[in-house]
PDB file of C-alpha atoms in Angstrom:
ATOM      1  CA  UNK M   2      -0.003  -0.008  -0.193  1.00 44.00           C
ATOM      2  CA  UNK M   3       2.892   2.792   0.893  1.00 47.00           C
ATOM      3  CA  UNK M   4       4.027   2.968  -1.851  1.00 51.00           C
ATOM      4  CA  UNK M   5       7.673   3.657  -1.080  1.00 50.00           C
ATOM      5  CA  UNK M   6       7.536   0.319   0.774  1.00 49.00           C
ATOM      6  CA  UNK M   7       7.451  -2.224  -2.173  1.00 48.00           C
ATOM      7  CA  UNK M   8      10.445  -4.380  -2.818  1.00 49.00           C
ATOM      8  CA  UNK M   9      10.749  -3.507  -6.236  1.00 48.00           C
ATOM      9  CA  UNK M  10      12.274  -0.180  -5.759  1.00 48.00           C
ATOM     10  CA  UNK M  11      14.759  -0.281  -3.341  1.00 49.00           C
ATOM     11  CA  UNK M  12      16.130  -3.585  -3.806  1.00 46.00           C
ATOM     12  CA  UNK M  13      15.540  -7.255  -2.761  1.00 48.00           C
ATOM     13  CA  UNK M  14      15.394  -7.137   0.719  1.00 49.00           C
ATOM     14  CA  UNK M  15      13.794  -3.478   1.236  1.00 47.00           C
ATOM     15  CA  UNK M  16      15.561  -2.188   4.063  1.00 48.00           C
ATOM     16  CA  UNK M  17      15.326   1.016   2.568  1.00 50.00           C
ATOM     17  CA  UNK M  18      11.622   0.530   2.379  1.00 50.00           C
ATOM     18  CA  UNK M  19      11.494   1.297   5.955  1.00 51.00           C
ATOM     19  CA  UNK M  20      12.237   5.206   5.163  1.00 55.00           C
ATOM     20  CA  UNK M  21       9.146   7.221   5.381  1.00 59.00           C
ATOM     21  CA  UNK M  22       8.612  10.375   2.988  1.00 54.00           C
ATOM     22  CA  UNK M  23       8.115  12.284   6.162  1.00 52.00           C
ATOM     23  CA  UNK M  24      11.767  10.749   6.991  1.00 58.00           C
ATOM     24  CA  UNK M  25      12.998  11.775   3.832  1.00 64.00           C
ATOM     25  CA  UNK M  26      11.601  15.664   3.805  1.00 69.00           C
ATOM     26  CA  UNK M  27      12.707  16.810   6.733  1.00 79.00           C
ATOM     27  CA  UNK M  28      10.591  18.989   9.565  1.00 82.00           C
ATOM     28  CA  UNK M  29      10.354  22.511   7.833  1.00 83.00           C
ATOM     29  CA  UNK M  30       9.007  20.763   4.710  1.00 86.00           C
ATOM     30  CA  UNK M  31       6.277  18.925   6.853  1.00 88.00           C
ATOM     31  CA  UNK M  32       5.180  22.343   9.080  1.00 88.00           C
ATOM     32  CA  UNK M  33       5.105  24.036   5.651  1.00 90.00           C
ATOM     33  CA  UNK M  34       2.200  20.978   4.737  1.00 90.00           C
ATOM     34  CA  UNK M  35       0.394  21.271   8.226  1.00 90.00           C
ATOM     35  CA  UNK M  36       0.884  25.231   7.569  1.00 89.00           C
ATOM     36  CA  UNK M  37      -0.958  25.060   4.544  1.00 91.00           C
ATOM     37  CA  UNK M  38      -3.299  22.040   5.388  1.00 91.00           C
ATOM     38  CA  UNK M  39      -4.964  24.520   8.273  1.00 90.00           C
ATOM     39  CA  UNK M  40      -4.995  27.635   5.818  1.00 88.00           C
ATOM     40  CA  UNK M  41      -6.948  25.879   3.219  1.00 91.00           C
ATOM     41  CA  UNK M  42      -9.333  24.940   6.144  1.00 92.00           C
ATOM     42  CA  UNK M  43      -9.631  28.079   8.395  1.00 90.00           C
ATOM     43  CA  UNK M  44      -8.448  30.233   5.682  1.00 89.00           C
ATOM     44  CA  UNK M  45     -11.228  32.557   5.750  1.00 90.00           C
ATOM     45  CA  UNK M  46     -11.653  32.510   9.554  1.00 92.00           C
ATOM     46  CA  UNK M  47      -8.038  33.194   9.745  1.00 92.00           C
ATOM     47  CA  UNK M  48      -8.597  36.552   7.937  1.00 92.00           C
ATOM     48  CA  UNK M  49     -11.335  37.616   9.097  1.00 94.00           C
ATOM     49  CA  UNK M  50      -9.793  37.679  12.921  1.00 95.00           C
ATOM     50  CA  UNK M  51      -6.484  39.238  11.965  1.00 95.00           C
ATOM     51  CA  UNK M  52      -8.502  41.980  10.253  1.00 96.00           C
ATOM     52  CA  UNK M  53     -10.902  42.474  13.611  1.00 97.00           C
ATOM     53  CA  UNK M  54      -7.212  42.290  15.774  1.00 97.00           C
ATOM     54  CA  UNK M  55      -6.356  44.847  13.339  1.00 97.00           C
ATOM     55  CA  UNK M  56      -9.458  47.155  13.965  1.00 96.00           C
ATOM     56  CA  UNK M  57      -9.333  46.782  17.944  1.00 97.00           C
ATOM     57  CA  UNK M  58      -5.970  47.590  18.033  1.00 96.00           C
ATOM     58  CA  UNK M  59      -6.675  51.080  16.077  1.00 95.00           C
ATOM     59  CA  UNK M  60      -9.657  51.566  18.530  1.00 95.00           C
ATOM     60  CA  UNK M  61      -7.410  50.889  22.084  1.00 95.00           C
ATOM     61  CA  UNK M  62      -4.685  52.831  20.413  1.00 94.00           C
ATOM     62  CA  UNK M  63      -6.520  55.601  19.795  1.00 93.00           C
ATOM     63  CA  UNK M  64      -8.288  55.872  22.889  1.00 92.00           C
ATOM     64  CA  UNK M  65      -5.056  55.483  25.114  1.00 91.00           C
ATOM     65  CA  UNK M  66      -3.446  58.678  23.032  1.00 89.00           C
ATOM     66  CA  UNK M  67      -6.914  60.276  23.727  1.00 88.00           C
ATOM     67  CA  UNK M  68      -6.121  59.408  27.237  1.00 85.00           C
ATOM     68  CA  UNK M  69      -2.150  59.906  27.538  1.00 82.00           C
ATOM     69  CA  UNK M  70      -3.523  63.991  26.691  1.00 80.00           C
ATOM     70  CA  UNK M  71      -6.031  64.074  28.872  1.00 77.00           C
ATOM     71  CA  UNK M  72      -4.306  62.992  31.547  1.00 73.00           C
ATOM     72  CA  UNK M  73      -1.274  65.831  31.580  1.00 65.00           C
ATOM     73  CA  UNK M  74      -3.388  68.681  31.795  1.00 66.00           C
ATOM     74  CA  UNK M  75      -5.473  67.421  34.648  1.00 62.00           C
ATOM     75  CA  UNK M  76      -2.231  66.304  36.386  1.00 62.00           C
ATOM     76  CA  UNK M  77      -1.200  70.158  36.264  1.00 62.00           C
ATOM     77  CA  UNK M  78      -4.219  71.226  37.002  1.00 58.00           C
ATOM     78  CA  UNK M  79      -3.739  68.550  40.287  1.00 66.00           C
ATOM     79  CA  UNK M  80      -0.181  70.085  40.511  1.00 68.00           C
ATOM     80  CA  UNK M  81      -0.494  73.580  40.079  1.00 79.00           C
ATOM     81  CA  UNK M  82      -4.076  75.027  42.088  1.00 79.00           C
ATOM     82  CA  UNK M  83      -2.949  78.471  41.368  1.00 82.00           C
ATOM     83  CA  UNK M  84      -3.274  77.695  37.457  1.00 82.00           C
ATOM     84  CA  UNK M  85      -6.649  76.843  38.110  1.00 83.00           C
ATOM     85  CA  UNK M  86      -7.983  79.838  40.325  1.00 87.00           C
ATOM     86  CA  UNK M  87      -6.096  82.195  37.977  1.00 88.00           C
ATOM     87  CA  UNK M  88      -8.199  81.133  35.521  1.00 89.00           C
ATOM     88  CA  UNK M  89     -11.351  81.059  37.124  1.00 92.00           C
ATOM     89  CA  UNK M  90     -10.834  84.758  37.954  1.00 94.00           C
ATOM     90  CA  UNK M  91      -9.679  85.564  34.503  1.00 95.00           C
ATOM     91  CA  UNK M  92     -13.012  84.185  33.493  1.00 95.00           C
ATOM     92  CA  UNK M  93     -14.886  86.338  35.845  1.00 96.00           C
ATOM     93  CA  UNK M  94     -13.181  88.917  34.688  1.00 96.00           C
ATOM     94  CA  UNK M  95     -13.634  88.761  30.760  1.00 97.00           C
ATOM     95  CA  UNK M  96     -17.471  87.788  32.264  1.00 97.00           C
ATOM     96  CA  UNK M  97     -17.668  91.195  34.594  1.00 96.00           C
ATOM     97  CA  UNK M  98     -16.352  93.375  31.504  1.00 96.00           C
ATOM     98  CA  UNK M  99     -19.258  91.472  29.372  1.00 97.00           C
ATOM     99  CA  UNK M 100     -21.969  92.476  31.517  1.00 97.00           C
ATOM    100  CA  UNK M 101     -20.633  95.936  32.177  1.00 97.00           C
ATOM    101  CA  UNK M 102     -20.897  96.336  27.848  1.00 96.00           C
ATOM    102  CA  UNK M 103     -24.166  94.437  27.816  1.00 96.00           C
ATOM    103  CA  UNK M 104     -25.410  97.118  30.817  1.00 96.00           C
ATOM    104  CA  UNK M 105     -23.991  99.904  28.940  1.00 96.00           C
ATOM    105  CA  UNK M 106     -25.975  99.760  25.323  1.00 96.00           C
ATOM    106  CA  UNK M 107     -29.547  98.526  27.279  1.00 96.00           C
ATOM    107  CA  UNK M 108     -28.950 101.762  28.629  1.00 96.00           C
ATOM    108  CA  UNK M 109     -28.168 103.346  25.693  1.00 96.00           C
ATOM    109  CA  UNK M 110     -31.146 101.847  23.799  1.00 97.00           C
ATOM    110  CA  UNK M 111     -33.545 102.841  26.837  1.00 97.00           C
ATOM    111  CA  UNK M 112     -32.599 106.211  26.690  1.00 97.00           C
ATOM    112  CA  UNK M 113     -32.987 106.593  22.691  1.00 97.00           C
ATOM    113  CA  UNK M 114     -36.685 104.840  23.289  1.00 97.00           C
ATOM    114  CA  UNK M 115     -36.919 107.444  25.850  1.00 97.00           C
ATOM    115  CA  UNK M 116     -36.432 110.414  23.425  1.00 97.00           C
ATOM    116  CA  UNK M 117     -38.239 108.941  20.580  1.00 97.00           C
ATOM    117  CA  UNK M 118     -41.554 108.223  22.823  1.00 97.00           C
ATOM    118  CA  UNK M 119     -40.835 111.956  24.127  1.00 97.00           C
ATOM    119  CA  UNK M 120     -40.421 113.501  20.116  1.00 96.00           C
ATOM    120  CA  UNK M 121     -43.907 111.237  19.684  1.00 96.00           C
ATOM    121  CA  UNK M 122     -45.378 112.760  22.379  1.00 96.00           C
ATOM    122  CA  UNK M 123     -44.786 116.241  21.245  1.00 95.00           C
ATOM    123  CA  UNK M 124     -45.623 115.606  17.599  1.00 94.00           C
ATOM    124  CA  UNK M 125     -48.970 114.223  19.299  1.00 94.00           C
ATOM    125  CA  UNK M 126     -49.520 117.842  21.435  1.00 94.00           C
ATOM    126  CA  UNK M 127     -48.078 120.004  18.200  1.00 91.00           C
ATOM    127  CA  UNK M 128     -51.320 118.082  15.604  1.00 90.00           C
ATOM    128  CA  UNK M 129     -53.810 118.282  18.745  1.00 91.00           C
ATOM    129  CA  UNK M 130     -52.926 122.023  18.918  1.00 90.00           C
ATOM    130  CA  UNK M 131     -52.823 122.462  14.990  1.00 88.00           C
ATOM    131  CA  UNK M 132     -56.035 120.668  14.733  1.00 88.00           C
ATOM    132  CA  UNK M 133     -57.971 122.905  17.618  1.00 87.00           C
ATOM    133  CA  UNK M 134     -56.512 126.114  15.743  1.00 86.00           C
ATOM    134  CA  UNK M 135     -57.956 124.735  12.232  1.00 83.00           C
ATOM    135  CA  UNK M 136     -54.749 123.905  10.951  1.00 78.00           C
ATOM    136  CA  UNK M 137     -53.723 121.510   8.119  1.00 70.00           C
ATOM    137  CA  UNK M 138     -52.792 117.746  10.909  1.00 59.00           C
ATOM    138  CA  UNK M 139     -49.998 117.115   7.796  1.00 64.00           C
ATOM    139  CA  UNK M 140     -46.502 117.028   9.210  1.00 59.00           C
ATOM    140  CA  UNK M 141     -44.483 119.453   6.891  1.00 57.00           C
ATOM    141  CA  UNK M 142     -41.267 118.500   5.676  1.00 50.00           C
ATOM    142  CA  UNK M 143     -38.026 119.794   6.684  1.00 53.00           C
ATOM    143  CA  UNK M 144     -36.551 121.075   2.777  1.00 51.00           C
ATOM    144  CA  UNK M 145     -39.640 122.278   2.296  1.00 49.00           C
ATOM    145  CA  UNK M 146     -40.477 124.870   5.033  1.00 50.00           C
ATOM    146  CA  UNK M 147     -42.958 127.036   3.120  1.00 52.00           C
ATOM    147  CA  UNK M 148     -46.779 126.262   3.631  1.00 50.00           C
ATOM    148  CA  UNK M 149     -48.111 124.066   0.442  1.00 51.00           C
ATOM    149  CA  UNK M 150     -49.994 127.381  -0.809  1.00 53.00           C
ATOM    150  CA  UNK M 151     -49.921 128.084  -4.903  1.00 54.00           C
ATOM    151  CA  UNK M 152     -46.895 125.901  -5.509  1.00 56.00           C
ATOM    152  CA  UNK M 153     -47.327 124.010  -8.310  1.00 61.00           C
ATOM    153  CA  UNK M 154     -45.397 120.721  -8.673  1.00 62.00           C
ATOM    154  CA  UNK M 155     -43.174 120.332 -12.297  1.00 63.00           C
ATOM    155  CA  UNK M 156     -44.383 117.685 -14.093  1.00 70.00           C
ATOM    156  CA  UNK M 157     -41.977 115.258 -16.204  1.00 68.00           C
ATOM    157  CA  UNK M 158     -42.226 116.792 -20.149  1.00 66.00           C
ATOM    158  CA  UNK M 159     -42.743 113.743 -22.225  1.00 68.00           C
ATOM    159  CA  UNK M 160     -40.597 111.903 -24.337  1.00 68.00           C
ATOM    160  CA  UNK M 161     -41.122 111.738 -27.930  1.00 70.00           C
ATOM    161  CA  UNK M 162     -39.516 108.268 -27.874  1.00 67.00           C
ATOM    162  CA  UNK M 163     -41.806 105.633 -29.881  1.00 62.00           C
ATOM    163  CA  UNK M 164     -42.496 102.683 -28.336  1.00 58.00           C
ATOM    164  CA  UNK M 165     -40.869  99.757 -28.617  1.00 60.00           C
ATOM    165  CA  UNK M 166     -42.833  97.390 -31.561  1.00 56.00           C
ATOM    166  CA  UNK M 167     -45.300 100.161 -32.208  1.00 62.00           C
ATOM    167  CA  UNK M 168     -47.464  99.176 -29.211  1.00 63.00           C
ATOM    168  CA  UNK M 169     -48.301  96.010 -30.368  1.00 64.00           C
ATOM    169  CA  UNK M 170     -50.940  94.202 -27.363  1.00 67.00           C
ATOM    170  CA  UNK M 171     -51.346  90.538 -28.753  1.00 68.00           C
ATOM    171  CA  UNK M 172     -54.767  90.134 -26.383  1.00 72.00           C
ATOM    172  CA  UNK M 173     -56.331  93.514 -27.973  1.00 70.00           C
ATOM    173  CA  UNK M 174     -55.557  92.031 -31.273  1.00 63.00           C
ATOM    174  CA  UNK M 175     -54.259  95.521 -32.555  1.00 62.00           C
ATOM    175  CA  UNK M 176     -51.176  96.057 -34.268  1.00 58.00           C
ATOM    176  CA  UNK M 177     -50.313  92.816 -35.424  1.00 56.00           C
ATOM    177  CA  UNK M 178     -51.141  92.968 -38.806  1.00 61.00           C
ATOM    178  CA  UNK M 179     -53.023  90.666 -41.246  1.00 62.00           C
ATOM    179  CA  UNK M 180     -52.825  87.819 -38.849  1.00 64.00           C
ATOM    180  CA  UNK M 181     -55.857  88.105 -37.059  1.00 63.00           C
ATOM    181  CA  UNK M 182     -58.338  85.179 -35.307  1.00 66.00           C
ATOM    182  CA  UNK M 183     -61.757  85.786 -34.931  1.00 71.00           C
ATOM    183  CA  UNK M 184     -64.077  82.930 -32.605  1.00 71.00           C
ATOM    184  CA  UNK M 185     -66.187  81.313 -34.990  1.00 74.00           C
ATOM    185  CA  UNK M 186     -69.573  81.785 -35.249  1.00 71.00           C
ATOM    186  CA  UNK M 187     -72.043  80.512 -32.037  1.00 75.00           C
ATOM    187  CA  UNK M 188     -75.166  79.469 -33.864  1.00 72.00           C
ATOM    188  CA  UNK M 189     -75.972  76.339 -36.083  1.00 72.00           C
ATOM    189  CA  UNK M 190     -74.104  75.245 -38.732  1.00 67.00           C
ATOM    190  CA  UNK M 191     -75.578  75.693 -42.202  1.00 63.00           C
ATOM    191  CA  UNK M 192     -74.967  72.745 -43.305  1.00 59.00           C
ATOM    192  CA  UNK M 193     -77.081  69.354 -43.959  1.00 54.00           C
TER     193      UNK M 193
END
């Protein structure tokens, strides 16, 4: 059954036939053969396991780098409480400055609103007084301090330009030349 142990190959006594193929090839060839057999059986499982391990290691590495970045900042803060106090004071000063600016803007806006309200109140009083005296309640413009009596406004002179396309209006049917559509008669047809 074993092809190397047959009597016809190595002579009559068959003493060389007791040596197997594995013994002739050596342990390195046997290991490679077994490795190829394992890869052919479980190759895809091994491949996907390696890819998963790669991604897991990448994730763990990024988490470790992030943690190492955060840790020195935390350790610096623990070692330097005066640094924390200075940062907090700077933040409080900035907040206080911003609040003062906001309060100043609010005060200016409030004052402006009061001035506007006061002006409106004066205009209403003036309009009421004018109404009581029988004067016009219209506001006078600053550019025209004279009353509106006997003043004529200059009118625009008409231009001598002709309108484009000769005044053609497709909705009226004018100016269209010989092409004119007219609806048919509404009565019964004169046919049979």
